[in-house]
Each structure stands twice: as C-alpha cells, then as structure tokens.
Coordinates of C-alpha atoms in Angstrom, one line a residue:
M8 CA 46.6 114.2 -141.4
D9 CA 48.8 111.6 -143.0
L10 CA 52.3 110.9 -141.8
T11 CA 54.0 112.9 -144.5
E12 CA 52.1 116.1 -143.5
L13 CA 52.8 115.2 -139.8
R14 CA 56.5 114.9 -140.4
G15 CA 56.7 118.2 -142.3
K16 CA 54.7 119.9 -139.5
Y17 CA 57.0 118.9 -136.7
I18 CA 60.3 118.9 -138.4
G19 CA 59.5 122.5 -139.5
A20 CA 58.5 123.4 -135.9
V21 CA 61.7 122.0 -134.5
A22 CA 63.8 124.0 -137.0
G23 CA 61.8 127.1 -136.2
A24 CA 62.2 126.9 -132.4
A25 CA 63.9 130.0 -131.2
D26 CA 65.0 128.7 -127.8
E27 CA 65.0 125.7 -125.6
A28 CA 61.5 126.5 -124.1
A29 CA 60.0 126.6 -127.6
L30 CA 61.7 123.4 -128.5
E31 CA 60.3 121.7 -125.4
E32 CA 56.8 122.7 -126.4
V33 CA 57.3 121.0 -129.8
R34 CA 58.5 117.9 -128.0
V35 CA 55.5 117.7 -125.8
A36 CA 53.1 118.4 -128.7
A37 CA 54.6 115.5 -130.7
L38 CA 56.1 113.0 -128.3
G39 CA 54.6 113.8 -125.0
K40 CA 52.1 111.5 -123.3
K41 CA 49.2 113.3 -124.9
G42 CA 51.3 114.3 -128.0
E43 CA 50.0 113.7 -131.5
I44 CA 52.3 110.9 -132.4
S45 CA 51.9 109.3 -129.1
A46 CA 48.1 109.3 -129.7
L47 CA 48.5 107.6 -133.1
M48 CA 50.8 105.0 -131.4
A49 CA 47.9 104.2 -129.0
T50 CA 45.6 103.4 -131.9
L51 CA 47.8 100.6 -133.2
G52 CA 46.1 98.1 -130.9
K53 CA 42.8 98.5 -132.7
M54 CA 44.2 97.6 -136.1
D55 CA 44.5 94.2 -137.7
P56 CA 47.9 92.6 -137.5
E57 CA 49.0 93.5 -141.1
A58 CA 47.9 97.2 -140.8
R59 CA 49.5 97.4 -137.3
K60 CA 52.8 96.1 -138.6
A61 CA 52.9 98.5 -141.5
V62 CA 51.6 101.6 -139.7
G63 CA 53.7 100.8 -136.6
A64 CA 57.0 100.7 -138.5
H65 CA 56.3 104.2 -140.2
L66 CA 55.3 105.7 -136.8
N67 CA 58.5 104.4 -135.2
E68 CA 60.6 105.9 -138.0
L69 CA 58.8 109.2 -137.7
K70 CA 59.2 109.2 -133.9
T71 CA 62.9 108.5 -134.2
E72 CA 63.4 111.2 -136.9
I73 CA 61.6 113.9 -134.8
D74 CA 63.6 112.8 -131.6
T75 CA 66.9 113.1 -133.6
A76 CA 65.9 116.5 -134.9
L77 CA 65.0 117.6 -131.4
R78 CA 68.4 116.6 -130.0
A79 CA 70.3 118.2 -132.9
R80 CA 68.4 121.5 -132.5
K81 CA 69.0 121.5 -128.8
A82 CA 72.7 121.1 -129.3
S83 CA 72.7 123.9 -131.9
L84 CA 70.8 126.2 -129.5
A85 CA 73.3 125.4 -126.7
D86 CA 76.2 126.2 -129.0
A87 CA 74.6 129.5 -130.0
A88 CA 74.0 130.4 -126.4
L89 CA 77.6 129.7 -125.5
D90 CA 78.8 131.8 -128.5
E91 CA 76.8 134.7 -127.2
R92 CA 78.1 134.2 -123.7
L93 CA 81.7 134.2 -124.9
K94 CA 81.1 137.4 -126.7
S95 CA 80.1 139.1 -123.5
E96 CA 82.6 137.4 -121.2
W97 CA 86.4 137.2 -121.4
L98 CA 89.3 135.7 -119.6
D99 CA 92.7 137.2 -119.2
V100 CA 95.0 134.2 -119.7
T101 CA 98.1 136.4 -118.8
L102 CA 97.0 136.7 -115.2
P103 CA 99.1 134.7 -112.7
G104 CA 97.6 131.6 -111.3
R105 CA 95.8 131.5 -108.0
P106 CA 98.1 130.4 -105.2
R107 CA 97.4 127.1 -103.6
P108 CA 98.5 126.1 -100.1
Q109 CA 101.8 124.1 -100.2
G110 CA 103.3 121.9 -97.6
T111 CA 106.9 121.5 -96.7
I112 CA 109.1 118.4 -96.2
H113 CA 108.9 117.1 -92.7
P114 CA 112.2 117.9 -90.8
V115 CA 112.9 114.2 -90.2
S116 CA 112.5 113.4 -93.9
Q117 CA 114.6 116.5 -94.8
V118 CA 117.4 115.5 -92.4
M119 CA 117.4 111.9 -93.7
D120 CA 117.8 113.1 -97.3
E121 CA 120.6 115.5 -96.2
L122 CA 122.6 112.9 -94.4
T123 CA 122.1 110.3 -97.1
A124 CA 123.7 112.9 -99.6
I125 CA 126.6 113.7 -97.2
F126 CA 127.5 110.0 -96.7
A127 CA 127.1 109.3 -100.4
D128 CA 129.8 111.9 -101.1
M129 CA 132.1 109.8 -98.9
G130 CA 131.3 106.6 -100.8
F131 CA 128.5 105.1 -98.5
S132 CA 125.6 103.4 -100.1
V133 CA 122.1 103.1 -98.5
A134 CA 120.9 99.7 -97.3
E135 CA 117.4 98.8 -96.1
G136 CA 115.9 96.0 -94.1
P137 CA 112.6 94.9 -92.5
Q138 CA 111.2 96.6 -89.5
V139 CA 110.0 93.3 -88.0
E140 CA 113.3 91.5 -87.3
S141 CA 114.2 88.1 -86.0
D142 CA 115.7 87.8 -82.5
W143 CA 118.9 86.6 -84.2
Y144 CA 119.5 89.6 -86.5
N145 CA 118.4 92.2 -83.8
F146 CA 120.4 90.7 -80.9
D147 CA 122.5 87.6 -81.4
A148 CA 124.3 88.6 -84.6
L149 CA 125.3 91.8 -82.8
N150 CA 126.9 90.1 -79.9
I151 CA 124.1 91.1 -77.5
P152 CA 123.9 88.4 -74.8
P153 CA 120.6 86.9 -73.6
E154 CA 120.8 88.6 -70.3
H155 CA 121.2 92.1 -71.8
P156 CA 118.5 94.6 -70.6
A157 CA 117.6 95.5 -74.2
R158 CA 116.3 91.9 -74.7
Q159 CA 113.7 92.3 -71.9
E160 CA 110.1 93.1 -72.6
H161 CA 110.2 96.3 -70.7
D162 CA 112.6 97.7 -73.3
T163 CA 111.7 95.9 -76.6
F164 CA 108.4 95.3 -78.5
F165 CA 108.1 91.5 -79.0
M166 CA 105.7 90.2 -81.6
H167 CA 102.8 88.1 -80.1
R168 CA 103.0 84.4 -80.4
A169 CA 100.0 82.1 -80.1
E170 CA 100.2 79.3 -77.5
G171 CA 102.1 76.4 -78.9
D172 CA 103.9 78.6 -81.5
N173 CA 107.6 77.7 -80.8
R174 CA 109.2 79.7 -83.6
P175 CA 112.1 81.9 -82.6
P176 CA 110.9 85.3 -81.3
H177 CA 110.5 88.4 -83.6
V178 CA 110.7 92.0 -82.5
L179 CA 110.1 95.5 -83.8
R180 CA 113.8 96.3 -84.5
T181 CA 115.4 98.4 -81.8
H182 CA 118.1 99.8 -84.1
T183 CA 119.1 99.5 -87.7
S184 CA 122.2 97.5 -87.0
P185 CA 120.5 94.3 -88.3
V186 CA 120.5 96.0 -91.7
Q187 CA 124.4 96.0 -91.5
I188 CA 124.4 92.3 -90.9
R189 CA 122.2 91.7 -93.8
A190 CA 124.3 93.9 -96.1
A191 CA 127.5 92.2 -95.0
L192 CA 126.0 88.8 -95.7
E193 CA 124.8 89.9 -99.1
H194 CA 127.7 91.9 -100.4
G195 CA 130.7 90.8 -98.3
A196 CA 133.8 93.0 -97.9
P197 CA 135.0 95.7 -98.5
I198 CA 131.8 97.5 -97.9
R199 CA 130.6 101.0 -96.9
V200 CA 126.9 101.4 -96.1
I201 CA 124.5 103.5 -94.0
A202 CA 121.1 102.2 -92.8
P203 CA 118.6 105.0 -92.0
G204 CA 115.0 104.1 -90.9
R205 CA 112.5 103.7 -88.2
V206 CA 113.3 101.9 -85.0
Y207 CA 111.1 101.1 -81.9
R208 CA 111.7 101.1 -78.2
M209 CA 109.5 101.2 -75.2
D210 CA 110.4 104.7 -74.1
M211 CA 108.4 108.0 -74.0
D212 CA 109.4 111.5 -72.6
Q213 CA 110.5 114.8 -73.8
T214 CA 113.5 113.4 -75.7
H215 CA 112.3 109.8 -76.4
T216 CA 109.4 108.3 -78.3
P217 CA 108.4 104.6 -78.9
M218 CA 109.1 105.1 -82.6
F219 CA 112.0 107.2 -83.8
H220 CA 114.6 107.3 -86.6
Q221 CA 118.1 106.2 -86.6
V222 CA 121.0 106.0 -89.1
E223 CA 123.8 103.5 -88.5
G224 CA 126.8 103.2 -90.7
M225 CA 129.7 100.8 -91.1
A226 CA 132.8 100.6 -93.3
I227 CA 134.8 97.4 -93.6
D228 CA 138.2 97.0 -95.2
R229 CA 141.6 95.6 -94.5
D230 CA 143.2 98.8 -93.0
I231 CA 140.2 100.6 -91.4
S232 CA 141.0 102.2 -88.1
M233 CA 139.6 104.6 -85.5
A234 CA 141.3 107.4 -87.3
N235 CA 139.1 106.8 -90.4
L236 CA 136.0 106.8 -88.1
K237 CA 137.0 110.1 -86.6
W238 CA 137.5 111.6 -90.0
V239 CA 134.2 110.4 -91.3
L240 CA 132.3 111.7 -88.3
E241 CA 134.0 115.1 -88.4
E242 CA 133.4 115.5 -92.1
F243 CA 129.7 114.6 -91.6
C244 CA 129.2 117.1 -88.8
R245 CA 130.8 119.9 -90.7
A246 CA 128.6 119.3 -93.7
F247 CA 125.4 118.7 -91.7
F248 CA 125.7 121.6 -89.2
E249 CA 127.1 123.8 -92.0
V250 CA 130.2 125.0 -89.9
D251 CA 133.8 125.1 -90.8
K252 CA 135.1 124.2 -87.4
V253 CA 133.9 121.1 -85.5
E254 CA 135.5 119.6 -82.5
L255 CA 134.5 116.0 -81.4
R256 CA 135.4 114.3 -78.2
F257 CA 135.6 110.5 -78.1
R258 CA 134.9 109.0 -74.6
A259 CA 135.6 105.3 -73.9
S260 CA 132.3 103.3 -73.5
H261 CA 130.9 99.9 -74.0
F262 CA 128.7 98.5 -76.7
P263 CA 128.3 94.7 -77.2
F264 CA 128.8 95.1 -81.0
T265 CA 132.0 97.3 -81.0
E266 CA 135.4 96.9 -79.4
P267 CA 136.8 99.4 -78.6
S268 CA 133.7 101.5 -78.2
A269 CA 133.3 105.3 -77.9
E270 CA 130.5 107.8 -77.3
V271 CA 131.1 110.9 -79.3
D272 CA 130.4 114.4 -78.0
I273 CA 130.4 117.7 -80.0
R274 CA 131.5 121.1 -78.7
Y275 CA 128.8 123.7 -78.6
S276 CA 127.5 126.8 -76.9
N277 CA 124.1 128.1 -76.1
V278 CA 123.8 131.9 -76.6
G279 CA 120.4 133.5 -76.0
G280 CA 118.7 130.2 -76.4
Q281 CA 120.4 129.6 -79.8
L282 CA 122.6 126.5 -80.2
R283 CA 125.9 127.1 -81.9
I284 CA 127.9 124.1 -83.0
G285 CA 131.7 124.1 -83.0
E286 CA 132.3 126.8 -80.4
G287 CA 131.9 127.4 -76.7
D288 CA 132.9 125.3 -73.7
K289 CA 130.0 122.8 -73.5
W290 CA 129.8 119.2 -74.8
M291 CA 126.8 117.2 -76.0
E292 CA 126.7 113.6 -76.8
I293 CA 125.4 112.9 -80.3
L294 CA 126.2 109.3 -81.2
G295 CA 127.9 106.0 -80.4
S296 CA 130.7 104.4 -82.4
G297 CA 133.6 101.9 -82.3
M298 CA 135.5 99.2 -84.1
M299 CA 133.3 96.3 -85.1
H300 CA 133.5 93.3 -82.7
P301 CA 135.1 90.2 -84.4
K302 CA 132.0 88.2 -83.5
V303 CA 129.8 90.7 -85.4
L304 CA 132.1 90.5 -88.4
A305 CA 131.9 86.8 -88.3
A306 CA 128.0 86.9 -88.0
G307 CA 128.1 88.9 -91.3
G308 CA 130.1 86.2 -93.0
I309 CA 133.3 88.2 -92.9
D310 CA 136.6 86.7 -91.6
P311 CA 137.7 89.0 -88.7
N312 CA 141.4 87.8 -89.2
E313 CA 141.4 89.5 -92.6
W314 CA 139.1 92.4 -92.3
Q315 CA 138.2 95.0 -89.8
G316 CA 135.8 97.9 -89.7
F317 CA 134.1 100.7 -87.8
A318 CA 130.4 101.3 -87.0
F319 CA 128.5 104.3 -85.7
G320 CA 124.9 105.1 -85.0
L321 CA 123.0 108.4 -84.3
G322 CA 119.4 109.5 -83.9
I323 CA 118.1 111.3 -86.9
D324 CA 115.3 113.0 -84.8
R325 CA 117.9 114.1 -82.3
I326 CA 120.2 115.8 -84.7
A327 CA 117.2 117.4 -86.5
M328 CA 116.3 118.9 -83.1
L329 CA 119.9 120.2 -82.8
K330 CA 120.1 121.7 -86.3
Y331 CA 116.7 123.4 -86.3
G332 CA 116.5 124.3 -82.6
I333 CA 113.4 122.2 -81.8
P334 CA 113.4 121.5 -78.0
D335 CA 110.9 118.7 -77.8
L336 CA 111.1 115.5 -79.8
R337 CA 107.3 115.0 -79.5
A338 CA 106.8 118.1 -81.8
F339 CA 107.7 115.8 -84.7
F340 CA 104.9 113.3 -84.2
E341 CA 102.0 114.8 -82.3
S342 CA 99.1 116.4 -84.1
D343 CA 99.6 120.0 -83.1
L344 CA 101.1 121.4 -86.3
R345 CA 101.9 124.8 -84.6
W346 CA 105.1 123.3 -83.4
L347 CA 106.4 122.5 -86.9
R348 CA 105.2 125.7 -88.3
H349 CA 107.0 127.7 -85.6
Y350 CA 110.2 126.1 -86.6
G351 CA 109.7 126.6 -90.4
F352 CA 108.1 123.3 -91.3
S353 CA 104.5 124.2 -91.9
A354 CA 102.2 121.4 -93.2
L355 CA 100.2 124.1 -95.0
N356 CA 100.8 127.8 -95.5
L357 CA 97.7 129.1 -93.7
P358 CA 97.1 132.6 -92.4
D359 CA 97.4 133.3 -88.7
L360 CA 94.3 133.3 -86.6
P361 CA 93.1 136.3 -84.6
G362 CA 95.3 136.9 -81.6
G363 CA 98.5 135.8 -83.3
L364 CA 97.7 132.1 -83.0
S365 CA 98.5 129.9 -85.9
R366 CA 96.3 127.2 -87.3

C-alpha cells in the first residue's frame, strides 16, 4: 500500500471514530509500537541513503498529519460529550451561595480601631515607633533614673549583647511613651498624638501578660492644663463605653515623666456579674496621667519655658476586658478559642459539639 492510500485509510478512520475508544484503536493501529506507520519507519534503516531521506520525509509528514487529526477528533468528541452532558444537567444560578465560615476581628484589634477613631475626632493623630528601643528613648528621655526598678532585668527584656559589645543597651519597649519622644522630635509643638501598640514586661498572671497592648497620648500647646486632660479622658470614656454619664476620680500619684501625676479611676457597679460603667459606688483604676515633666519636654526638643502638655497611658487589653466583660486577660492570647467565642469573638463560626461544648 502506497503512502497516499495509507493516508486516506487512517484519515478516514479518524473521521469515522464514534468515540474515544474507537479513536484510540485507530491511533494504536497507525502509530502504536506495532502500528502500520511505525513498521514502515522501522524499514528505513535498510534503505540506501537517498531513498531513506526521501521516504523518511514523507513518512514523518504522514505521521504528523495523522497525529494532528487524532488530536482534533479527540477535542471534537470531548466537546460533543460536554454538549450532551449540559443537555442533561442544569444549574440554577439564582440559588444563594453556600455559606463559608467567617472570622471576626480580635477584641484587641477592634478596641484599637475604636479608640483610634475616638481620639481622631478630638484632633489626635496616630504615631508609631520601633518595638526594640534604645535605653535612652525607653528610659532616659522619660526621666526614669538609672536606679528605677523598671530598668532592672527582672522587669524588662534586655536585648542580648555579645561579650565585648559595648553599645548602649536596647530593650523590648516597656511602654509606647518612646513614640511620644520621637514624635515630638520630628514634629515639634504644638502637637496631639496617640501611640497605640505592643509593649513587653516580665509579668504573667490573670491580669498581666509578658506582651500586651497600650495606648499613650500627649497634647502639647502653650495653654494646656489638667482641665484639658480631664475633659479629653471623660469624652473618651463616654464614647468608648457608650454611656452618657461618666465620673472619673483623679488620685495624686507619682510617675517620673509627669508632674503633677494622677491615677484615674472610673465609677462602676457590678450587678449580677455584669459591669456597669458610670453608676454605682465602686471605683476602678483604668489609667495613669499627668502634666508632662519639663525634662521630658526638653528631651523631645521642646522648650518647657514656652510649652506645656499633658500625657496619659492605658492598657488596651484591660479596657477591652472591661467593655466586653472578659475576666481573664490570658483569654486574648492562649490557643483555646472557646474563650473568645463565648464573648462574641469567634475565630470561625463553627457548630457546637455534642454536649454543648464549642470547638
């Protein structure tokens, strides 16, 4: 059989294949190891060079043509099979989508967003700084003397120094007050900023963790006073705790970076295990505050003879516990998600397990 007849035989067989099984039989008969065209290719070695060159070229062309026809027919059969399947199957595109598990914002992140928005309404911008701070920004610039307990290794995480490394010490920041110094040095006065972020102290119990979150704020101007500080804190508490009446109590205290200094308590009651802010006869400490010490202003590059300001700091985790009634600070950070789900902050909306337990 010459190549023209061979071509007509297999091109016709490819076109007449009714399904993929029949098409595979044609491929094996033509191009398989024992196929007719493969057998002809095996005879090329017995031909003289000129004949081998001419016949080989024609055989390769025929092989390529049949292979192309096989692929095209296979695609055509697949399209036809899909058309038949689509005729027998249908999809209602008007049906609602299948629900997927969704998480919620972590309570600390939510509270951070809330307080940022509240202080923004009072003209405070947000400042950020490094979590690994120099000893100067974390302590010296804030008028914290060398003998202060906070500067000891049992209270602060100090960065490791190799033997012979005499650089000034660096620490994991113990508060976000260093950010205030950086902001003052960068922007000068007047200024109003808050500095929310992670801080680190060597502490661990029901109400303390080695890593927690703080927001510290400051306002510097020529006529700033404690009265301004009181108004800002009252407005914040009203907005954050979503109550109309808030009563704060300022108690004289001592902080190296403020003078005068005051710890601030908020009036509350506890009825049936539910905390109610703004009523009752109990007081709870929520933050520290005061007028910025002249040495702190000077460290921030601001002349204390022309400017004055107030500063305050509060624990974000602590006020999140107060607002959402979470009794244990460790619920925010440990791996048992039942804590967070119980207080409305499920990581995933999963069904309850038998016996009323949650995943």
